[in-house]
Structure formats: structure tokens, C-alpha cells
Amino acid sequence: MTAQIFCLRSQKAIARKVESLLRKHVYADIEVDLKEISDDYNTWSDYKEHEHCRLFLKLFKASMLRVDDFAIVVSDGRGRWYYMGGRYENEPLLLELLQSAMPSVFPAVAIMNRMMMMPYAVGDAFEKTRVFPWFVKPRDLEGLVLTDFQHADSVEDAVRQVDIQLRADIAKLSKRHALLRKIEAPDFVELGQLLKISTDYLEAHREQLAAPWARLTCEIASAAVRVGVESEVVLRVRYESNEPLGLVFVRVNAPYGVMDGSF
């Protein structure tokens, strides 16, 4: 499991604190990639910083609802501005970010290629915030946790929320993986390869990640029907599992060629 922490150089101590909390609450062996950005980021920043900003923009955009694509221009407050990421790709909309307001956007924490934590003030960080409507989604809807990185309790609470969300997301993926593979127990080796997560992490949370398997058997309970005559077919569906489930959704597909366009 890998985390990226995007931070200004002046925020490196905060980033290291976040790293220690990720190891404490999420996974002790999590790989953390610290992506530093200059406080006076501009066109002449080095190539690595531009790469960091491009990845940040990609993950930031994926975490929000917006009317269209946009670019961020960083302004030094003296009439000079620079495209974040070092280039413009014909985005129809712009957000302006003053260099002095960059601490309202960073640090930002991403895990498993998804932005998970950003500062509370991100919604008011940009000079042209109201030019077009946008907002970051909540964590349970493929969004993130907003936190106050200046207060240790707030950061630790946010990391705990991230841990809960990660396990919930991985549990859903584990269930879908087992369903598509038609296996009753999750294959954590293959799932770990797909998600780039250690099997040790998956095994440690097996009880939460291994969803109960629902085996359904079906038989026709009604009498024979005649071809070309409207008939009612009754199916008896039986659920077999050691794990009780409160609700099971069943979809029945008619044999190929039976249903024509009149139904």
C-alpha cells in the first residue's frame, strides 16, 4: 500500500507527522512518497515539482464535482502567474491560487491513487472560486476528509476516518472480485496484486474484508408452458449459506431468444 503526501517545503514537519499517523492507524508498513513543492512555486520550478503538481491536479479533480475541466494558475501577487503543472492543456476554466494561499490547498494525502485528505480551507483557497460551481466530495462518495493540519487531534481523527474508508472500499472490491471469480473465499494474493496492497494487510483484516458468500439454487415450481401462449412461470430460489443475510437481490435472465420486443 502506497500513500503520497503533497506538501510545501515549509510543511515538511507536518507531512512527517501525517506519515507517522498513517503507520499507526492504517498500516505499519505503508510506503509513503513525500512530494515536496516550493512555497514560491512558479514556471521555473524544477521538472520534478511540475510532475508532483500534475499528479496532485489529477487526483484533486477526481475528488470533486465540477461543471467542466479547469486549470489552476498560481499567482505571485505581483502580476505574474504560472500554470500549476507547468503547462496549459486547453482547459476551458481557470482557478487562480495566490502563492500565499497555497497552505490552504496543501498538505494533501492520497492513498491507492485516490485523494483522501485535504485542508478545511480548500473551498476558499482560490481567488476565482465562484467563477464556476465545484466542491470536493465527501469521503464515502469517492471523496476525501477535510482536516485542520495545524491541530494534531484533527489530523489524527482524519487519519482514523481514512482507515475506516479504505477498509470499506477494499471490502467492496474483495466481494466483487470473489463474485466475478466465482470463488467462495477471497483470493488475497491476486487481490493484493491488483490493488498493489500487501497480502499481510489483507490477511490482518480478513474478518472485515471476507464478505459472506451467497449460493443460490433455482428450480421451476410451475407446470409446463406452451410455446406462443402467455404463461406464468414460478421459480423457487433457495439461498444456501452458513452466513445469514438480511436481503438478497436476485436477477433472473430469460433463455436467449425467448423474450421478444413485445415484453
Short mmCIF file of C-alpha atoms in Angstrom, two decimals, residues 62-216:
data_model
loop_
_atom_site.label_atom_id
_atom_site.label_comp_id
_atom_site.label_asym_id
_atom_site.label_seq_id
_atom_site.Cartn_x
_atom_site.Cartn_y
_atom_site.Cartn_z
CA ALA A 62 -11.11 13.18 -9.39
CA SER A 63 -12.21 14.00 -5.84
CA MET A 64 -14.63 16.78 -6.79
CA LEU A 65 -17.86 17.57 -8.58
CA ARG A 66 -17.37 20.31 -11.19
CA VAL A 67 -19.09 21.62 -14.28
CA ASP A 68 -16.05 21.21 -16.57
CA ASP A 69 -12.31 20.75 -16.67
CA PHE A 70 -10.10 23.52 -15.35
CA ALA A 71 -6.52 24.63 -14.89
CA ILE A 72 -5.01 26.27 -11.81
CA VAL A 73 -2.86 29.35 -12.23
CA VAL A 74 -0.51 30.25 -9.39
CA SER A 75 -0.04 33.99 -8.87
CA ASP A 76 2.84 35.62 -7.02
CA GLY A 77 0.70 38.65 -6.12
CA ARG A 78 2.85 40.96 -8.26
CA GLY A 79 1.06 40.45 -11.54
CA ARG A 80 2.90 37.28 -12.56
CA TRP A 81 1.13 33.93 -12.76
CA TYR A 82 2.08 30.39 -13.72
CA TYR A 83 0.15 27.27 -14.72
CA MET A 84 0.25 24.63 -12.00
CA GLY A 85 1.88 21.58 -13.52
CA GLY A 86 3.92 23.73 -15.87
CA ARG A 87 1.60 23.59 -18.85
CA TYR A 88 -1.81 24.53 -20.21
CA GLU A 89 -3.90 21.86 -21.96
CA ASN A 90 -6.79 23.96 -23.27
CA GLU A 91 -8.87 23.59 -20.11
CA PRO A 92 -11.95 25.80 -20.55
CA LEU A 93 -11.96 27.10 -16.95
CA LEU A 94 -9.40 28.62 -14.59
CA LEU A 95 -8.90 28.86 -10.84
CA GLU A 96 -6.38 31.37 -9.51
CA LEU A 97 -4.29 30.43 -6.48
CA LEU A 98 -2.06 33.01 -4.78
CA GLN A 99 1.29 31.69 -3.61
CA SER A 100 0.38 33.00 -0.15
CA ALA A 101 -2.79 30.84 -0.19
CA MET A 102 -1.07 27.57 -1.09
CA PRO A 103 -1.18 26.38 2.57
CA SER A 104 -4.98 26.28 2.11
CA VAL A 105 -4.50 23.55 -0.53
CA PHE A 106 -1.56 21.62 0.93
CA PRO A 107 -0.77 19.22 2.54
CA ALA A 108 -2.87 16.75 0.56
CA VAL A 109 -2.79 13.00 1.16
CA ALA A 110 -3.57 10.33 -1.44
CA ILE A 111 -3.73 6.56 -0.92
CA MET A 112 -4.31 3.91 -3.59
CA ASN A 113 -4.42 6.65 -6.27
CA ARG A 114 -7.26 8.47 -4.53
CA MET A 115 -7.12 11.81 -2.74
CA MET A 116 -8.08 11.16 0.89
CA MET A 117 -7.18 14.26 2.95
CA MET A 118 -7.02 17.99 2.25
CA PRO A 119 -7.20 21.18 4.36
CA TYR A 120 -10.53 22.56 5.56
CA ALA A 121 -9.86 25.83 3.77
CA VAL A 122 -9.54 24.36 0.27
CA GLY A 123 -13.04 25.58 -0.64
CA ASP A 124 -11.98 29.20 -0.11
CA ALA A 125 -8.38 28.93 -1.30
CA PHE A 126 -8.86 30.24 -4.83
CA GLU A 127 -9.32 33.82 -5.95
CA LYS A 128 -11.87 32.83 -8.59
CA THR A 129 -13.68 30.13 -6.63
CA ARG A 130 -17.14 31.39 -7.66
CA VAL A 131 -16.40 31.63 -11.39
CA PHE A 132 -17.87 28.14 -11.78
CA PRO A 133 -19.51 25.73 -9.31
CA TRP A 134 -17.43 22.96 -7.75
CA PHE A 135 -16.90 21.20 -4.44
CA VAL A 136 -14.97 18.24 -3.11
CA LYS A 137 -17.00 15.09 -2.50
CA PRO A 138 -17.33 13.53 0.99
CA ARG A 139 -15.11 10.56 1.77
CA ASP A 140 -17.87 7.94 1.48
CA LEU A 141 -18.69 9.10 -2.07
CA GLU A 142 -15.22 8.73 -3.59
CA GLY A 143 -14.17 11.99 -1.96
CA LEU A 144 -11.95 12.99 0.92
CA VAL A 145 -11.69 14.10 4.54
CA LEU A 146 -11.25 17.82 5.21
CA THR A 147 -9.00 18.46 8.19
CA ASP A 148 -7.14 21.16 10.08
CA PHE A 149 -3.49 20.23 9.66
CA GLN A 150 -2.49 22.77 12.33
CA HIS A 151 -4.17 20.74 15.09
CA ALA A 152 -2.86 17.28 15.94
CA ASP A 153 -6.23 15.93 17.16
CA SER A 154 -7.93 16.92 13.91
CA VAL A 155 -5.24 15.23 11.82
CA GLU A 156 -5.37 12.02 13.86
CA ASP A 157 -9.17 11.89 13.62
CA ALA A 158 -8.94 12.37 9.84
CA VAL A 159 -6.43 9.52 9.52
CA ARG A 160 -8.78 7.25 11.50
CA GLN A 161 -11.60 8.15 9.10
CA VAL A 162 -9.33 7.36 6.16
CA ASP A 163 -8.56 3.95 7.67
CA ILE A 164 -12.27 3.17 8.02
CA GLN A 165 -12.97 4.25 4.44
CA LEU A 166 -10.07 2.27 2.98
CA ARG A 167 -11.22 -0.94 4.66
CA ALA A 168 -14.80 -0.35 3.47
CA ASP A 169 -13.61 0.22 -0.10
CA ILE A 170 -11.34 -2.81 -0.10
CA ALA A 171 -14.15 -4.97 1.34
CA LYS A 172 -16.39 -3.99 -1.58
CA LEU A 173 -13.64 -4.74 -4.08
CA SER A 174 -12.94 -8.07 -2.37
CA LYS A 175 -16.61 -9.02 -2.60
CA ARG A 176 -16.82 -8.10 -6.29
CA HIS A 177 -13.56 -9.92 -7.05
CA ALA A 178 -14.85 -13.12 -5.41
CA LEU A 179 -18.19 -12.80 -7.20
CA LEU A 180 -16.63 -12.42 -10.65
CA ARG A 181 -14.12 -15.19 -9.98
CA LYS A 182 -16.94 -17.42 -8.64
CA ILE A 183 -14.95 -18.28 -5.52
CA GLU A 184 -16.37 -18.55 -2.01
CA ALA A 185 -13.28 -17.27 -0.17
CA PRO A 186 -11.38 -14.17 -1.31
CA ASP A 187 -8.08 -14.69 -3.12
CA PHE A 188 -5.95 -12.17 -1.24
CA VAL A 189 -2.84 -13.00 -3.27
CA GLU A 190 -4.44 -11.98 -6.56
CA LEU A 191 -6.40 -9.13 -4.98
CA GLY A 192 -3.21 -7.79 -3.43
CA GLN A 193 -1.50 -7.83 -6.83
CA LEU A 194 -4.39 -5.97 -8.44
CA LEU A 195 -4.64 -3.33 -5.71
CA LYS A 196 -0.89 -3.20 -5.01
CA ILE A 197 -1.55 -4.00 -1.36
CA SER A 198 0.43 -6.38 0.81
CA THR A 199 -1.29 -9.70 1.49
CA ASP A 200 -0.24 -9.22 5.12
CA TYR A 201 -2.53 -6.17 5.32
CA LEU A 202 -5.41 -8.09 3.72
CA GLU A 203 -4.96 -11.09 5.99
CA ALA A 204 -4.85 -8.86 9.06
CA HIS A 205 -8.32 -7.57 8.16
CA ARG A 206 -9.73 -10.84 6.78
CA GLU A 207 -12.75 -10.81 9.09
CA GLN A 208 -13.84 -7.43 7.72
CA LEU A 209 -12.83 -7.98 4.09
CA ALA A 210 -14.15 -11.50 3.52
CA ALA A 211 -17.81 -10.98 2.67
CA PRO A 212 -20.20 -13.94 3.18
CA TRP A 213 -20.82 -15.96 0.04
CA ALA A 214 -24.41 -16.34 -1.13
CA ARG A 215 -25.08 -19.58 -3.02
CA LEU A 216 -28.42 -19.52 -4.84
#
